[in-house]
Coordinates of C-alpha atoms in Angstrom, one line a residue:
Chain A
X16 CA 193.7 -125.9 74.6
X17 CA 193.0 -123.8 71.6
X18 CA 193.2 -126.9 69.5
X19 CA 190.7 -128.7 71.7
X20 CA 188.2 -125.7 71.4
X21 CA 188.8 -125.8 67.7
X22 CA 188.1 -129.5 67.5
X23 CA 185.0 -129.1 69.5
X24 CA 183.7 -126.3 67.4
X25 CA 184.5 -128.3 64.2
X26 CA 182.5 -131.2 65.6
X27 CA 179.6 -128.9 66.5
X28 CA 179.8 -127.4 63.0
X29 CA 179.8 -130.9 61.5
X30 CA 176.8 -131.9 63.5
X31 CA 175.0 -128.7 62.6
X32 CA 175.7 -129.3 58.9
X33 CA 174.5 -132.8 59.3
X34 CA 171.2 -131.7 60.7
X35 CA 170.9 -129.0 58.2
X36 CA 171.2 -131.4 55.3
X37 CA 168.7 -133.7 56.8
X38 CA 166.3 -130.9 57.5
X39 CA 163.7 -131.2 54.7
X40 CA 160.5 -130.2 53.4
X41 CA 157.1 -129.6 54.5
X42 CA 154.9 -127.0 56.1
X43 CA 152.1 -128.7 58.1
X44 CA 149.3 -126.8 59.7
X45 CA 146.4 -127.9 61.8
X46 CA 143.8 -125.5 62.9
X47 CA 140.9 -126.2 65.4
X48 CA 138.4 -123.3 66.0
X49 CA 135.5 -125.4 67.3
X50 CA 136.4 -128.2 69.5
X51 CA 132.7 -129.1 69.9
X52 CA 132.7 -130.3 66.3
X53 CA 129.5 -128.4 65.5
X54 CA 130.8 -125.8 63.1
X55 CA 131.2 -127.6 59.7
X56 CA 134.3 -125.5 59.2
X57 CA 135.7 -125.9 62.7
X58 CA 138.8 -127.8 62.1
X59 CA 141.1 -128.1 59.2
X60 CA 144.6 -129.3 58.3
X61 CA 147.0 -129.1 55.4
X62 CA 150.5 -129.8 54.1
X63 CA 152.7 -128.4 51.3
X64 CA 156.5 -128.3 50.6
X65 CA 159.2 -127.0 48.3
X66 CA 160.0 -130.6 47.7
X67 CA 158.7 -133.2 45.3
X68 CA 156.1 -136.0 45.9
X69 CA 153.6 -134.2 48.1
X70 CA 151.0 -136.8 47.5
X71 CA 147.7 -137.4 49.4
X72 CA 149.5 -139.5 52.0
X73 CA 151.0 -136.3 53.5
X74 CA 147.5 -135.1 54.5
X75 CA 145.5 -138.1 55.2
X76 CA 142.1 -137.9 56.9
X77 CA 139.6 -140.3 58.3
X78 CA 136.0 -139.1 57.3
X79 CA 134.4 -141.5 59.9
X80 CA 136.6 -140.8 63.0
X81 CA 137.3 -137.1 62.0
X82 CA 141.0 -137.1 62.5
X83 CA 143.9 -136.1 60.2
X84 CA 147.5 -137.3 60.0
X85 CA 150.0 -134.8 58.4
X86 CA 153.4 -136.2 57.8
X87 CA 156.9 -135.1 56.5
X88 CA 160.4 -135.1 57.5
X89 CA 163.7 -136.2 56.0
X90 CA 163.4 -140.1 56.3
X91 CA 162.8 -142.3 53.4
X92 CA 159.4 -142.5 52.0
X93 CA 159.0 -146.0 53.3
X94 CA 159.7 -145.2 56.9
X95 CA 157.4 -142.1 56.7
X96 CA 154.6 -144.3 55.3
X97 CA 155.2 -146.9 58.0
X98 CA 154.8 -144.2 60.7
X99 CA 151.7 -142.8 59.0
X100 CA 149.9 -146.2 59.0
X101 CA 150.9 -146.9 62.5
X102 CA 149.5 -143.6 63.5
X103 CA 146.2 -144.1 61.6
X104 CA 145.8 -147.5 63.1
X105 CA 146.3 -146.3 66.7
X106 CA 144.0 -143.3 66.1
X107 CA 141.3 -145.7 64.7
X108 CA 141.6 -147.5 68.1
X109 CA 140.9 -144.3 70.0
X110 CA 144.5 -143.4 70.9
X111 CA 145.1 -139.8 72.0
X112 CA 146.6 -137.3 69.5
X113 CA 149.8 -137.1 71.5
X114 CA 150.5 -140.8 71.7
X115 CA 149.8 -141.2 68.0
X116 CA 152.2 -138.3 67.2
X117 CA 154.9 -139.8 69.5
X118 CA 155.0 -142.8 67.1
X119 CA 157.1 -140.5 64.8
X120 CA 160.0 -140.6 67.2
X121 CA 160.4 -144.4 66.5
X122 CA 161.3 -143.7 62.9
X123 CA 164.4 -142.1 61.6
X124 CA 163.7 -138.4 60.6
X125 CA 159.9 -138.7 60.4
X126 CA 157.5 -136.3 61.7
X127 CA 153.6 -136.6 62.5
X128 CA 151.1 -134.0 63.1
X129 CA 147.8 -135.7 64.3
X130 CA 144.6 -134.1 65.5
X131 CA 140.9 -133.7 65.2
X132 CA 138.2 -131.5 66.7
X133 CA 137.5 -133.6 69.6
X134 CA 141.0 -135.0 70.3
X135 CA 143.0 -131.9 70.1
X136 CA 146.3 -132.0 68.2
X137 CA 149.9 -133.0 68.7
X138 CA 153.2 -133.0 66.8
X139 CA 156.0 -135.5 67.4
X140 CA 159.2 -136.7 65.7
X141 CA 161.5 -134.2 64.1
X142 CA 159.9 -130.7 64.0
X143 CA 160.2 -127.0 64.5
X144 CA 156.8 -125.9 65.5
X145 CA 154.6 -123.3 67.3
X146 CA 151.6 -124.3 69.3
X147 CA 149.0 -121.6 69.3
X148 CA 146.2 -121.5 71.9
X149 CA 143.5 -118.9 72.2
X150 CA 141.6 -118.5 75.5
X151 CA 137.9 -118.3 74.9
X152 CA 137.1 -116.1 77.8
X153 CA 140.0 -113.7 77.9
X154 CA 140.8 -113.7 74.1
X155 CA 144.4 -114.3 75.1
X156 CA 146.6 -115.6 72.4
X157 CA 149.6 -117.9 73.5
X158 CA 152.2 -118.9 71.0
X159 CA 154.8 -121.3 72.2
X160 CA 157.8 -122.7 70.2
X161 CA 158.7 -126.4 70.4
X162 CA 161.3 -128.4 68.7
X163 CA 161.6 -131.8 70.5
X164 CA 159.4 -134.4 72.2
X165 CA 155.7 -134.2 71.7
X166 CA 154.0 -130.8 71.6
X167 CA 150.3 -130.9 72.2
X168 CA 147.1 -128.8 71.7
X169 CA 144.9 -130.2 74.5
X170 CA 141.5 -131.5 73.5
X171 CA 138.8 -128.9 73.9
X172 CA 141.2 -126.1 73.3
X173 CA 140.9 -123.5 70.5
X174 CA 144.3 -123.3 68.7
X175 CA 146.6 -124.5 66.1
X176 CA 150.0 -126.2 65.4
X177 CA 152.3 -125.0 62.6
X178 CA 155.4 -126.7 61.6
X179 CA 157.7 -125.0 59.0
X180 CA 161.2 -125.7 57.7
X181 CA 162.9 -124.7 54.6
X182 CA 164.0 -127.2 52.0
X183 CA 167.5 -127.3 50.5
X184 CA 167.5 -125.7 47.3
X185 CA 164.7 -123.2 48.1
X186 CA 165.6 -119.7 46.9
X187 CA 164.1 -118.3 50.0
X188 CA 166.2 -120.6 52.3
X189 CA 166.6 -119.2 55.8
X190 CA 163.2 -117.4 56.0
X191 CA 161.4 -120.4 57.7
X192 CA 162.0 -119.0 61.3
X193 CA 160.6 -115.6 60.9
X194 CA 157.7 -116.8 58.6
X195 CA 156.8 -119.5 61.0
X196 CA 156.5 -117.0 63.8
X197 CA 154.6 -114.4 61.8
X198 CA 152.2 -117.0 60.5
X199 CA 151.6 -118.4 63.9
X200 CA 150.7 -114.9 65.3
X201 CA 148.4 -114.3 62.4
X202 CA 146.7 -117.8 63.0
X203 CA 146.3 -116.8 66.6
X204 CA 144.6 -113.4 65.7
X205 CA 142.4 -114.9 63.2
X206 CA 141.3 -117.7 65.7
X207 CA 140.6 -114.9 68.2
X208 CA 138.6 -112.9 65.8
X209 CA 136.3 -115.8 65.0
X210 CA 137.3 -116.9 61.5
X211 CA 136.5 -120.5 60.6
X212 CA 139.4 -123.0 60.5
X213 CA 139.3 -123.5 56.8
X214 CA 139.6 -119.8 56.1
X215 CA 142.6 -119.6 58.5
X216 CA 144.3 -122.6 57.0
X217 CA 143.9 -121.1 53.4
X218 CA 145.3 -117.7 54.6
X219 CA 148.1 -119.3 56.6
X220 CA 149.2 -121.5 53.6
X221 CA 149.0 -118.5 51.3
X222 CA 151.3 -116.5 53.7
X223 CA 153.8 -119.4 53.9
X224 CA 153.8 -120.0 50.2
X225 CA 154.4 -116.3 49.5
X226 CA 157.0 -115.6 52.1
X227 CA 159.0 -118.8 52.6
X228 CA 158.8 -120.6 49.3
X229 CA 157.6 -123.8 50.7
X230 CA 154.7 -123.7 48.3
X231 CA 154.0 -126.8 46.3
X232 CA 150.9 -128.7 47.2
X233 CA 150.0 -130.9 49.0
X234 CA 146.5 -129.9 49.9
X235 CA 144.2 -129.6 52.8
X236 CA 141.3 -131.4 54.6
X237 CA 138.2 -130.2 56.4
X238 CA 138.1 -132.5 59.4
X239 CA 134.5 -131.8 60.5
X240 CA 132.8 -132.2 57.1
X241 CA 135.2 -134.8 55.7
X242 CA 136.2 -132.9 52.6
X243 CA 139.7 -133.2 51.0
X244 CA 141.3 -131.4 48.2
X245 CA 142.3 -134.7 46.9
X246 CA 144.4 -134.3 43.8
X247 CA 143.7 -130.6 43.1
X248 CA 147.2 -129.6 44.0
X249 CA 149.2 -132.8 44.3
X250 CA 151.9 -133.7 41.6
X251 CA 150.8 -135.6 38.5
X252 CA 153.9 -137.9 38.4
X253 CA 156.5 -139.3 40.8
X254 CA 159.4 -137.0 41.5
X255 CA 157.5 -133.9 40.5
X256 CA 156.3 -130.9 42.4
X257 CA 152.6 -130.2 42.9
X258 CA 150.8 -126.9 42.2
X259 CA 152.4 -123.7 43.6
X260 CA 149.9 -122.5 46.2
X261 CA 150.9 -118.7 45.7
X262 CA 150.0 -118.8 42.0
X263 CA 146.8 -118.1 40.1
X264 CA 144.5 -121.1 40.0
X265 CA 141.5 -120.0 38.1
X266 CA 139.5 -117.0 37.0
X267 CA 135.8 -116.7 38.0
X268 CA 133.0 -114.3 37.1
X269 CA 131.0 -113.4 40.1
X270 CA 128.0 -112.1 37.9
X271 CA 127.3 -115.3 35.8
X272 CA 129.3 -117.9 37.4
X273 CA 131.7 -118.6 34.5
X274 CA 135.0 -120.0 35.5
X275 CA 138.1 -121.3 33.9
X276 CA 141.4 -122.9 35.2
X277 CA 144.9 -121.8 34.4
X278 CA 146.8 -121.9 32.1
X279 CA 143.8 -121.5 29.6
X280 CA 142.3 -118.8 31.8
X281 CA 145.3 -116.5 31.1
X282 CA 143.9 -115.4 27.7
X283 CA 140.7 -114.0 29.3
X284 CA 140.5 -110.4 30.8
X285 CA 136.7 -110.0 30.7
X286 CA 134.1 -112.7 31.1
X287 CA 133.3 -114.0 27.8
X288 CA 129.8 -114.7 28.6
X289 CA 128.5 -111.5 30.2
X290 CA 131.4 -109.2 29.7
X291 CA 131.8 -108.3 33.5
X292 CA 135.1 -108.0 35.2
X293 CA 136.5 -111.4 36.4
X294 CA 138.4 -112.3 39.6
X295 CA 141.5 -114.1 39.8
X296 CA 141.5 -117.0 42.3
X297 CA 144.9 -118.0 43.7
X298 CA 145.6 -121.6 44.6
X299 CA 145.4 -121.0 48.4
X300 CA 142.1 -119.2 48.0
X301 CA 140.9 -122.2 45.9
X302 CA 141.9 -124.5 48.6
X303 CA 139.9 -122.4 51.1
X304 CA 136.9 -122.4 48.8
X305 CA 137.1 -126.2 48.2
X306 CA 137.2 -126.9 52.0
X307 CA 134.7 -124.4 53.2
X308 CA 131.1 -125.5 53.7
X309 CA 128.4 -122.8 53.8
X310 CA 126.1 -123.1 56.6
X311 CA 123.0 -123.6 54.5
X312 CA 124.5 -126.1 52.1
X313 CA 122.9 -129.5 51.8
X314 CA 125.1 -132.5 51.2
X315 CA 123.4 -134.5 48.5
X316 CA 124.3 -138.1 47.5
X317 CA 122.8 -139.9 44.4
X318 CA 122.9 -143.6 44.2
X319 CA 121.8 -146.3 41.8
X320 CA 123.1 -144.6 38.6
X321 CA 126.4 -143.4 37.5
X322 CA 125.1 -141.4 34.5
X323 CA 127.1 -138.2 33.9
X324 CA 125.8 -135.2 35.3
X325 CA 123.1 -136.9 37.4
X326 CA 124.7 -136.3 40.8
X327 CA 125.3 -132.6 40.0
X328 CA 121.9 -131.9 38.8
X329 CA 120.3 -133.8 41.6
X330 CA 122.2 -131.7 44.0
X331 CA 121.0 -128.4 42.4
X332 CA 117.3 -129.8 42.5
X333 CA 117.5 -131.1 46.0
X334 CA 119.1 -127.8 47.2
X335 CA 116.2 -125.7 45.6
X336 CA 113.7 -128.1 47.1
X337 CA 115.1 -127.9 50.6
X338 CA 115.3 -124.2 50.5
X339 CA 111.7 -123.9 49.5
X340 CA 109.9 -126.7 51.4
X341 CA 112.5 -127.7 54.1
X342 CA 113.6 -131.3 54.8
X343 CA 110.5 -133.1 53.5
X344 CA 111.0 -136.3 51.7
X345 CA 107.8 -136.1 49.8
X346 CA 108.4 -132.4 48.6
X347 CA 111.9 -133.5 47.6
X348 CA 110.5 -136.5 45.7
X349 CA 108.1 -134.2 43.9
X350 CA 110.6 -131.8 42.8
X351 CA 112.9 -134.6 41.5
X352 CA 110.0 -136.1 39.6
X353 CA 109.1 -132.8 38.1
X354 CA 112.8 -132.4 37.0
X355 CA 112.6 -135.9 35.5
X356 CA 109.4 -134.9 33.6
X357 CA 111.1 -131.7 32.4
X358 CA 114.0 -133.6 31.1
X359 CA 116.4 -132.1 33.4
X360 CA 117.3 -135.4 34.9
X361 CA 117.8 -138.1 32.2
X362 CA 118.0 -141.9 32.3
X363 CA 116.3 -142.5 35.7
X364 CA 112.9 -143.7 36.8
X365 CA 110.5 -141.6 38.9
X366 CA 111.3 -141.7 42.6
X367 CA 109.0 -142.2 45.6
X368 CA 109.4 -140.6 49.1
X369 CA 110.7 -143.8 50.3
X370 CA 113.6 -143.6 47.9
X371 CA 114.7 -140.3 49.5
X372 CA 116.8 -140.7 52.8
X373 CA 116.6 -137.4 54.8
X374 CA 118.9 -136.7 57.7
X375 CA 117.9 -133.2 58.8
X376 CA 120.6 -133.2 61.7
X377 CA 123.5 -133.5 59.5
X378 CA 121.9 -131.7 56.6
X379 CA 122.3 -134.7 54.3
X380 CA 119.9 -136.0 51.7
X381 CA 120.4 -139.4 49.9
X382 CA 118.5 -140.1 46.7
X383 CA 118.2 -143.7 45.5
X384 CA 117.5 -143.9 41.7
X385 CA 116.4 -146.8 39.6
X386 CA 118.3 -146.5 36.3
X387 CA 116.2 -147.0 33.2
X388 CA 116.8 -150.1 31.0
X389 CA 118.7 -149.7 27.7
X390 CA 119.3 -146.4 26.2
X391 CA 116.0 -144.9 27.5
X392 CA 116.2 -141.3 28.6
X393 CA 112.9 -140.9 30.4
X394 CA 110.4 -143.2 32.3
X395 CA 107.9 -145.2 30.3
X396 CA 104.5 -143.6 29.7
X397 CA 101.4 -144.8 31.6
X398 CA 99.0 -145.4 29.0
X399 CA 95.6 -147.4 29.1
X400 CA 96.3 -149.4 25.8
X401 CA 99.0 -152.0 25.7
X402 CA 102.2 -151.2 24.0
X403 CA 102.1 -154.2 21.7
X404 CA 98.8 -153.2 20.2
X405 CA 99.9 -149.7 19.6
X406 CA 103.1 -151.1 18.1
X407 CA 101.0 -153.3 15.5
X408 CA 98.6 -150.4 14.9
X409 CA 101.6 -148.0 14.0
X410 CA 103.2 -150.5 11.7
X411 CA 99.9 -151.0 9.8
X412 CA 99.4 -147.3 9.4
X413 CA 102.9 -146.9 8.1
X414 CA 102.5 -149.8 5.7
X415 CA 99.1 -148.3 4.3
X416 CA 100.7 -145.0 3.8
X417 CA 103.5 -146.3 1.8
X418 CA 101.1 -148.5 -0.3
X419 CA 99.1 -145.3 -0.9
X420 CA 102.2 -143.5 -2.3
X421 CA 102.9 -146.4 -4.6
X422 CA 99.3 -146.3 -5.8
X423 CA 99.7 -142.7 -6.7
X424 CA 103.0 -143.0 -8.4
X425 CA 101.8 -145.8 -10.7
X426 CA 98.3 -144.4 -10.9
X427 CA 98.0 -143.8 -14.6
X428 CA 99.6 -147.2 -15.4
X429 CA 97.2 -148.9 -13.1
X430 CA 94.1 -147.2 -14.5
X431 CA 95.1 -148.0 -17.9
X432 CA 95.7 -151.7 -17.1
X433 CA 92.1 -151.7 -15.6
X434 CA 90.6 -150.0 -18.6
X435 CA 92.2 -152.5 -20.9
X436 CA 90.7 -155.5 -19.2
Chain B
X463 CA 104.6 -125.8 -12.4
X464 CA 107.1 -128.3 -13.8
X465 CA 105.1 -131.4 -13.4
X466 CA 101.5 -131.4 -14.1
X467 CA 99.7 -133.0 -11.0
X468 CA 96.0 -133.3 -10.5
X469 CA 94.6 -132.0 -7.3
X470 CA 93.3 -135.4 -6.2
X471 CA 96.8 -136.9 -6.7
X472 CA 98.2 -134.2 -4.3
X473 CA 95.4 -135.0 -1.7
X474 CA 96.2 -138.6 -1.8
X475 CA 100.0 -137.9 -1.3
X476 CA 99.2 -135.7 1.7
X477 CA 97.0 -138.4 3.1
X478 CA 99.7 -141.0 2.7
X479 CA 102.2 -138.7 4.4
X480 CA 99.9 -138.1 7.3
X481 CA 99.3 -141.8 7.6
X482 CA 103.0 -142.7 7.7
X483 CA 103.7 -139.9 10.2
X484 CA 100.9 -141.0 12.5
X485 CA 102.2 -144.6 12.1
X486 CA 105.8 -143.8 13.2
X487 CA 104.3 -141.7 16.0
X488 CA 102.2 -144.5 17.3
X489 CA 105.2 -146.9 17.1
X490 CA 107.3 -144.4 19.2
X491 CA 104.4 -144.1 21.7
X492 CA 104.4 -147.9 21.9
X493 CA 108.1 -147.9 22.6
X494 CA 107.7 -145.1 25.2
X495 CA 105.0 -146.8 27.2
X496 CA 106.4 -150.2 27.2
X497 CA 108.8 -151.2 30.0
X498 CA 109.7 -154.6 28.9
X499 CA 113.3 -155.5 29.2
X500 CA 114.5 -157.9 26.6
X501 CA 118.1 -157.1 26.3
X502 CA 119.6 -157.8 29.7
X503 CA 120.2 -155.6 32.7
X504 CA 122.8 -152.9 32.2
X505 CA 125.1 -152.0 35.2
X506 CA 123.7 -148.8 36.5
X507 CA 125.9 -147.8 39.2
X508 CA 128.3 -148.7 41.9
X509 CA 127.6 -147.9 45.6
X510 CA 130.6 -148.2 48.0
X511 CA 130.2 -148.4 51.7
X512 CA 132.5 -148.8 54.6
X513 CA 135.6 -146.9 53.3
X514 CA 137.3 -144.2 55.3
X515 CA 140.5 -143.0 54.2
X516 CA 140.7 -144.7 50.8
X517 CA 138.8 -142.4 48.4
X518 CA 135.6 -143.9 46.8
X519 CA 136.9 -143.0 43.3
X520 CA 139.9 -145.4 43.7
X521 CA 137.7 -148.3 44.8
X522 CA 135.2 -147.5 42.1
X523 CA 137.8 -147.6 39.4
X524 CA 139.2 -150.9 40.6
X525 CA 135.7 -152.6 40.6
X526 CA 135.1 -151.1 37.1
X527 CA 138.2 -152.9 36.0
X528 CA 136.6 -156.3 37.0
X529 CA 133.8 -155.6 34.4
X530 CA 131.3 -153.7 36.5
X531 CA 131.3 -150.6 34.4
X532 CA 129.1 -148.5 32.2
X533 CA 128.1 -150.4 29.0
X534 CA 128.3 -153.9 30.7
X535 CA 125.2 -155.9 30.7
X536 CA 124.0 -158.9 32.8
X537 CA 122.3 -161.7 31.0
X538 CA 121.2 -164.0 33.6
X539 CA 124.4 -165.4 35.2
X540 CA 126.7 -163.9 32.6
X541 CA 128.3 -160.5 32.5
X542 CA 129.0 -159.1 29.1
X543 CA 131.5 -156.3 29.1
X544 CA 132.8 -154.4 26.2
X545 CA 135.9 -156.7 26.1
X546 CA 134.6 -160.2 26.9
X547 CA 131.9 -162.4 28.4
X548 CA 132.5 -163.8 32.0
X549 CA 130.3 -165.6 34.4
X550 CA 128.9 -163.2 36.9
X551 CA 130.3 -165.1 39.8
X552 CA 133.9 -164.9 38.4
X553 CA 133.4 -161.1 37.8
X554 CA 132.3 -160.6 41.5
X555 CA 135.2 -162.6 42.7
X556 CA 137.6 -160.6 40.8
X557 CA 135.9 -157.4 41.7
X558 CA 136.4 -158.3 45.5
X559 CA 140.0 -159.0 44.9
X560 CA 140.5 -155.8 42.9
X561 CA 138.8 -153.8 45.6
X562 CA 141.2 -155.1 48.2
X563 CA 144.0 -153.9 46.1
X564 CA 142.9 -150.3 46.4
X565 CA 145.6 -148.0 47.7
X566 CA 145.9 -144.7 49.5
X567 CA 146.6 -142.3 46.7
X568 CA 150.3 -141.8 45.9
X569 CA 151.4 -144.8 48.0
X570 CA 151.5 -148.5 47.9
X571 CA 149.4 -149.0 51.1
X572 CA 146.5 -151.3 50.7
X573 CA 144.4 -150.9 53.8
X574 CA 141.3 -152.8 52.7
X575 CA 141.4 -156.1 54.4
X576 CA 138.1 -157.5 53.0
X577 CA 135.6 -156.5 50.3
X578 CA 132.1 -157.9 49.7
X579 CA 130.5 -157.3 46.3
X580 CA 126.8 -157.7 45.8
X581 CA 125.0 -157.4 42.4
X582 CA 121.4 -156.7 42.2
X583 CA 120.2 -158.6 39.1
X584 CA 117.0 -156.5 38.8
X585 CA 118.4 -153.0 38.9
X586 CA 122.0 -153.5 37.9
X587 CA 123.3 -151.8 41.1
X588 CA 126.6 -153.1 42.4
X589 CA 127.1 -152.6 46.1
X590 CA 130.6 -152.9 47.4
X591 CA 131.2 -153.1 51.2
X592 CA 134.8 -152.7 52.3
X593 CA 136.5 -153.0 55.7
X594 CA 139.6 -150.8 56.2
X595 CA 142.1 -152.1 58.7
X596 CA 145.3 -150.1 59.1
X597 CA 146.7 -152.2 61.8
X598 CA 147.1 -155.2 59.4
X599 CA 148.8 -153.2 56.6
X600 CA 152.1 -154.9 55.5
X601 CA 154.6 -152.7 53.6
X602 CA 157.2 -154.4 51.4
X603 CA 160.5 -152.6 52.3
X604 CA 161.8 -151.0 49.3
X605 CA 165.1 -149.4 49.6
X606 CA 164.4 -146.2 47.7
X607 CA 165.0 -143.0 49.6
X608 CA 163.3 -139.7 49.2
X609 CA 162.0 -136.9 51.0
X610 CA 158.5 -135.5 51.4

């Protein structure tokens, strides 16, 4: 009898160890604070891990259909990728978040978290997650643990899903359970207090990185505005870790706008431009800053020329014009033309109001430039005289001037030769 | 004074100087006011439409590899790049092929099923329209394991 119990316990221990060793990686978080999709920062998602290879495929986003697919798990990278592609394909065909997340269970060891502002969110496959829901009317926070099947955050509900496990080799191994719970509670409180999803994501990722060591990016996405951190924090090479989210990312001067990234920024204690105190920005804060859209921001796109700096300067000029005159295409065209005349914008021709595409509803302005031919830096002048005539005139003048100099240099000799005649 | 120069010599020199200066100025004005193009149409930019999950930069980089990059010039039906001269049609065909080879960053997934490349011969703008289709993606099964 004793022997039997011993055997059973051995088997249980063996199974336990087996599952332990296949437990891997990844903290995945998705936060939805505005299911209506009106708040530009109302939905965000992100992934990070202690493990290698947290490339952009672990936090994919559709800018058009506003959904994200976060992935992870212990399967091979190929099966994980297969499941991600299948989930993206089904979400593009208007599948529900839950049915897309359930795809993960068809793949060995994979996990998928899917969601968007309008479709809610769901987690499926192999996971240890908390689903957080916040009731709008009663401000009641509900935090429910799930670890099998498919756990969902219903469409239209405010809430979040956080999955967290520790990776083997992580010095903080074993902290995942408590950190997951703490972070889930904090996310719930922040949703209740009305913080935007991007801020909540950044804070939650900071907490997880600090306390559980699953800290290498990864990255995040803003689902409503379609912004991704792209390669800000992802690894540079295969089989490397990304940027640690709990470490310093850059130093910024609030007074004059000077900024410098680590490790070069380490040498600076004061702003080298204006001497003011500088603020250290940690990687998780940089993630929040990158994803958060300020409510009066204008999204500006410049087309027709890839000249360096053109898009950035255009954004500045258009933002100023919109702040001053509102969404008026002729006022914006005027401002851009003034900038071209001032030499602020180089290498493009003047624009007309019809070249400015204004969408006031989505706060977007598109500017269609015509690049100037050759190495020209500014548009051609409008003169009443033909350019060819001026060209000939200029050449003649130059020639006459040079002849005059020659005459002066050989003056005495010329005079003498005339006198001799 | 080291050299003896008569005052009228100096005046003539000054006059010559002013003449040359004005001459060069007028030549510059002539250049600035002419808008004739006699040395081909340079590629001025790439516009990418229709992509969703594949980043614009990935597609742009691939299209640039086909020759449509800064510094390339269109002479009629010929595209002259910094490396070689190719016919515009060939360049467009290879740009379309290269665009479909764009991957999701960090993976070998190529979700772009078709790409259409249009080149405006008057402005030098390259417009790339792509269609992403994740349901038709095929993955070659490699046996490498790994966690993520």
